[in-house]
Short mmCIF file of C-alpha atoms in Angstrom, two decimals:
data_model
loop_
_atom_site.label_atom_id
_atom_site.label_comp_id
_atom_site.label_asym_id
_atom_site.label_seq_id
_atom_site.Cartn_x
_atom_site.Cartn_y
_atom_site.Cartn_z
CA ILE A 435 -28.41 -16.97 33.22
CA ASP A 436 -27.19 -20.28 34.61
CA LEU A 437 -30.23 -20.44 36.89
CA LEU A 438 -32.51 -19.83 33.93
CA ALA A 439 -30.70 -22.43 31.83
CA ASN A 440 -31.13 -24.99 34.62
CA GLU A 441 -34.78 -24.12 35.10
CA TYR A 442 -35.59 -24.25 31.40
CA PRO A 443 -33.34 -26.98 29.93
CA HIS A 444 -35.43 -27.11 26.74
CA LEU A 445 -34.40 -23.55 25.88
CA GLU A 446 -31.11 -22.19 24.58
CA PHE A 447 -29.54 -19.07 26.09
CA VAL A 448 -26.89 -16.59 24.99
CA ALA A 449 -24.83 -14.89 27.68
CA ASN A 450 -24.50 -11.13 27.57
CA GLY A 451 -22.51 -8.73 29.75
CA GLY A 452 -19.08 -8.99 31.31
CA ILE A 453 -17.52 -10.71 28.29
CA SER A 454 -14.09 -9.10 28.12
CA SER A 455 -12.14 -11.51 25.91
CA LEU A 456 -12.36 -14.42 23.52
CA GLN A 457 -11.21 -16.67 26.34
CA ALA A 458 -14.23 -15.54 28.36
CA VAL A 459 -16.46 -16.52 25.44
CA GLN A 460 -14.80 -19.92 25.22
CA ASP A 461 -15.10 -20.46 28.96
CA ARG A 462 -18.78 -19.68 28.76
CA ILE A 463 -19.78 -21.83 25.79
CA VAL A 464 -17.33 -24.70 26.26
CA ASP A 465 -16.86 -25.03 29.98
CA GLY A 466 -20.07 -23.37 31.18
CA ASN A 467 -23.69 -24.47 31.42
CA VAL A 468 -24.71 -26.66 28.48
CA GLY A 469 -27.87 -24.57 28.10
CA VAL A 470 -25.80 -21.50 27.30
CA ILE A 471 -24.87 -21.85 23.66
CA GLY A 472 -23.18 -18.54 23.03
CA ALA A 473 -21.94 -15.23 24.35
CA MET A 474 -22.35 -11.68 23.08
CA ALA A 475 -19.37 -9.33 23.17
CA GLY A 476 -19.95 -5.62 22.66
CA ARG A 477 -17.56 -3.11 24.21
CA ALA A 478 -14.63 -5.53 24.30
CA ALA A 479 -14.92 -6.34 20.60
CA ILE A 480 -15.13 -2.66 19.67
CA ASN A 481 -12.32 -1.49 21.93
CA ARG A 482 -9.97 -4.41 21.23
CA PRO A 483 -10.99 -5.98 17.91
CA CYS A 484 -7.77 -7.96 17.53
CA SER A 485 -8.49 -9.83 20.76
CA PHE A 486 -11.39 -11.46 18.90
CA ALA A 487 -9.54 -11.99 15.61
CA THR A 488 -9.43 -15.77 16.06
CA ALA A 489 -13.11 -16.13 17.01
CA ASP A 490 -13.72 -18.45 14.05
CA SER A 491 -11.49 -21.02 15.71
CA LEU A 492 -14.34 -21.72 18.16
CA TRP A 493 -16.34 -23.25 15.32
CA ASP A 494 -13.92 -24.47 12.68
CA ASP A 495 -10.45 -25.92 13.10
CA ASP A 496 -9.69 -24.89 9.53
CA TRP A 497 -10.62 -21.25 10.13
CA ASN A 498 -7.20 -20.10 8.99
CA ALA A 499 -8.05 -21.18 5.47
CA VAL A 500 -11.20 -19.04 5.35
CA GLY A 501 -10.80 -15.92 3.30
CA GLU A 502 -7.35 -16.87 2.06
CA GLU A 503 -8.22 -15.84 -1.47
CA GLU A 504 -9.41 -12.44 -0.29
CA LEU A 505 -6.24 -11.88 1.70
CA THR A 506 -3.90 -12.97 -1.08
CA GLY A 507 -2.90 -9.82 -2.86
CA ILE A 508 -5.48 -7.75 -0.98
CA GLU A 509 -5.76 -5.60 -4.05
CA ARG A 510 -2.43 -4.14 -3.02
CA ASN A 511 -1.47 -4.04 -6.66
CA ASN A 512 -4.91 -2.85 -7.75
CA ASN A 513 -7.22 -0.35 -6.04
CA VAL A 514 -5.18 0.40 -2.94
CA GLY A 515 -1.84 0.42 -4.60
CA THR A 516 -2.85 2.76 -7.39
CA THR A 517 -2.05 6.40 -6.75
CA THR A 518 -4.61 8.71 -8.31
CA THR A 519 -4.34 12.41 -8.92
CA ASN A 520 -6.90 14.19 -6.75
CA ASN A 521 -6.27 17.48 -5.01
CA ASN A 522 -8.74 16.51 -2.30
CA ASP A 523 -7.09 13.18 -1.46
CA ARG A 524 -3.68 13.58 0.09
CA ASN A 525 -1.67 10.50 1.09
CA ASP A 526 -3.66 8.50 -1.44
CA GLY A 527 -1.00 5.92 -2.30
CA LEU A 528 0.49 3.05 -0.37
CA PRO A 529 2.60 3.75 2.70
CA ASP A 530 6.34 3.39 2.36
CA HIS A 531 6.19 0.15 4.27
CA HIS A 532 4.17 -2.79 2.96
CA PRO A 533 2.74 -5.19 5.58
CA VAL A 534 4.37 -8.60 5.73
CA ALA A 535 2.21 -11.56 6.72
CA SER A 536 1.11 -14.90 5.37
CA PRO A 537 -2.46 -15.19 4.06
CA SER A 538 -3.44 -17.47 6.95
CA THR A 539 -2.18 -15.02 9.58
CA PRO A 540 -2.94 -11.53 8.29
CA SER A 541 -1.26 -8.56 9.84
CA ARG A 542 -3.06 -5.49 11.05
CA GLY A 543 -1.76 -3.72 7.97
CA ASP A 544 -3.21 -6.40 5.69
CA VAL A 545 -6.59 -6.06 7.35
CA LEU A 546 -6.55 -2.28 7.08
CA LEU A 547 -5.51 -2.32 3.42
CA ALA A 548 -8.30 -4.76 2.61
CA TYR A 549 -10.76 -2.52 4.42
CA ILE A 550 -9.46 0.57 2.63
CA ALA A 551 -10.12 -1.18 -0.68
CA TYR A 552 -13.67 -1.88 0.52
CA CYS A 553 -14.14 1.79 1.47
CA ASP A 554 -13.00 2.84 -2.00
CA ARG A 555 -15.48 0.47 -3.64
CA GLU A 556 -18.29 1.55 -1.34
CA GLU A 557 -17.81 5.24 -2.05
CA THR A 558 -17.69 4.51 -5.78
CA ARG A 559 -20.87 2.45 -5.54
CA VAL A 560 -22.77 5.11 -3.61
CA THR A 561 -21.68 8.01 -5.80
CA SER A 562 -22.47 6.07 -8.98
CA MET A 563 -26.10 5.61 -7.89
CA GLY A 564 -26.89 9.25 -8.57
CA THR A 565 -26.70 12.63 -6.95
CA ILE A 566 -25.54 12.52 -3.35
CA SER A 567 -24.99 15.63 -1.30
CA ILE A 568 -21.57 16.47 0.10
CA ALA A 569 -23.03 16.33 3.60
CA SER A 570 -24.39 12.80 3.09
CA LEU A 571 -21.11 11.65 1.58
CA ALA A 572 -19.25 13.04 4.58
CA VAL A 573 -21.52 11.10 6.93
CA LEU A 574 -20.76 7.89 5.02
CA ARG A 575 -17.03 8.57 5.16
CA ARG A 576 -17.10 9.17 8.92
CA ARG A 577 -18.93 5.91 9.46
CA LEU A 578 -16.46 4.04 7.31
CA VAL A 579 -13.33 5.35 9.03
CA ALA A 580 -14.80 4.69 12.48
CA VAL A 581 -14.67 0.91 11.93
CA PRO A 582 -10.86 0.41 12.12
CA PHE A 583 -10.33 3.19 14.68
CA HIS A 584 -9.26 0.72 17.40
CA LEU A 585 -7.35 -1.68 15.16
CA PHE A 586 -3.96 -0.73 16.60
CA VAL A 587 -4.95 -0.31 20.25
CA GLY A 588 -1.99 -1.05 22.50
CA GLU A 589 0.53 -0.85 19.66
CA GLU A 590 3.29 1.67 19.02
CA GLY A 591 1.97 4.61 17.04
CA ASN A 592 -1.67 4.03 17.90
CA HIS A 593 -2.09 7.45 19.45
CA SER A 594 -0.82 9.18 16.29
CA TYR A 595 -2.95 6.88 14.12
CA GLN A 596 -6.12 7.72 16.05
CA ARG A 597 -5.24 11.39 16.30
CA ARG A 598 -4.86 11.64 12.52
CA ILE A 599 -8.25 10.00 12.00
CA ARG A 600 -9.92 12.32 14.51
CA LYS A 601 -8.40 15.31 12.75
CA LEU A 602 -9.36 14.25 9.25
CA VAL A 603 -12.97 13.25 9.98
CA SER A 604 -13.67 16.89 10.63
CA ARG A 605 -12.79 17.45 6.97
CA ALA A 606 -14.69 14.48 5.57
CA GLU A 607 -16.31 16.70 2.98
CA ARG A 608 -12.89 17.07 1.34
CA HIS A 609 -11.22 13.71 1.97
CA SER A 610 -12.34 10.23 1.00
CA ALA A 611 -12.38 7.44 3.57
CA LYS A 612 -9.53 5.82 1.67
CA ALA A 613 -7.39 8.96 1.86
CA MET A 614 -8.07 9.44 5.57
CA LEU A 615 -7.18 5.86 6.47
CA MET A 616 -4.07 5.86 4.30
CA ALA A 617 -2.91 9.04 6.03
CA ALA A 618 -3.49 7.42 9.42
CA LEU A 619 -1.68 4.25 8.33
CA ASN A 620 1.36 6.33 7.45
CA GLU A 621 1.59 7.37 11.11
CA LEU A 622 2.38 3.82 12.21
CA PRO A 623 5.80 2.15 12.48
CA ALA A 624 6.52 -1.03 10.54
CA GLU A 625 6.41 -3.26 13.62
CA SER A 626 2.83 -2.23 14.37
CA ILE A 627 1.72 -2.62 10.75
CA ASP A 628 3.28 -6.08 10.56
CA LYS A 629 1.90 -7.36 13.85
CA GLY A 630 -0.53 -10.22 13.37
CA VAL A 631 -4.15 -9.68 14.27
CA GLY A 632 -3.93 -12.61 16.68
CA GLU A 633 -1.28 -10.85 18.78
CA TYR A 634 -2.48 -8.25 21.24
CA GLN A 635 -1.89 -6.84 24.69
CA SER A 636 -3.95 -8.05 27.61
CA LEU A 637 -6.71 -5.81 28.88
CA ASP A 638 -4.79 -5.12 32.09
CA ASP A 639 -1.82 -3.77 30.13
CA LEU A 640 -3.83 -1.19 28.20
CA ALA A 641 -3.95 2.40 29.37
CA VAL A 642 -7.26 3.48 30.86
CA TYR A 643 -8.97 6.25 28.93
CA ASN A 644 -8.84 9.63 30.62
CA PHE A 645 -12.17 11.39 30.17
CA VAL A 646 -10.52 14.75 30.87
CA GLU A 647 -8.75 14.48 27.54
CA ARG A 648 -10.84 15.78 24.68
CA SER A 649 -11.65 12.98 22.29
CA GLY A 650 -13.94 14.54 19.73
CA PRO A 651 -16.60 12.47 17.94
CA LEU A 652 -14.51 9.28 18.08
CA GLN A 653 -13.84 8.19 21.65
CA LYS A 654 -10.87 6.02 22.44
CA ASN A 655 -13.11 3.52 24.19
CA ILE A 656 -16.80 2.71 24.39
CA HIS A 657 -17.97 2.52 28.00
#
């Protein structure tokens, strides 16, 4: 790509492939060829989402202030914090431990609770539009719970968290996305829930996925 950027200086290029961290992105767009204006991250962002949590800092020094209103309260006292009576939704209320983090540095628990509130709204929106089959609703729920599957990669309790999600998605016809994620959240210790999204283990410290182990529809890593 550097050769192309040099040959066609009037064009802008975006690097793709081999981007394993936010630092690699920064090295490419800040210290690399001036014709390369960006970098695309795929597998790394999916497998280790927290390693890209501060990506906004590449564009805006005040990125910490973005979304502060959304993170304040995080509907913890509204949608997520309200326990409803539903025989199909076990573990529907808040976990015993509430995440602790400032709005500018959200914890993994804060992020997950905000996403759970979104899942609840999305299911309500879809079901309110009219008749939707149980099968279609289950597909939606599986897609929703897949998003935060790697949120706690490298943290204590991650294996139990992912195992609970894998188990419950097979029963998505009976459990809402909110209920499944709350059940998985309850598998995590307080230190993992409270850990900031900007703190994460290096790629070299993470265990390599063993393909012999059965993973089901949600793999531990995308290769």
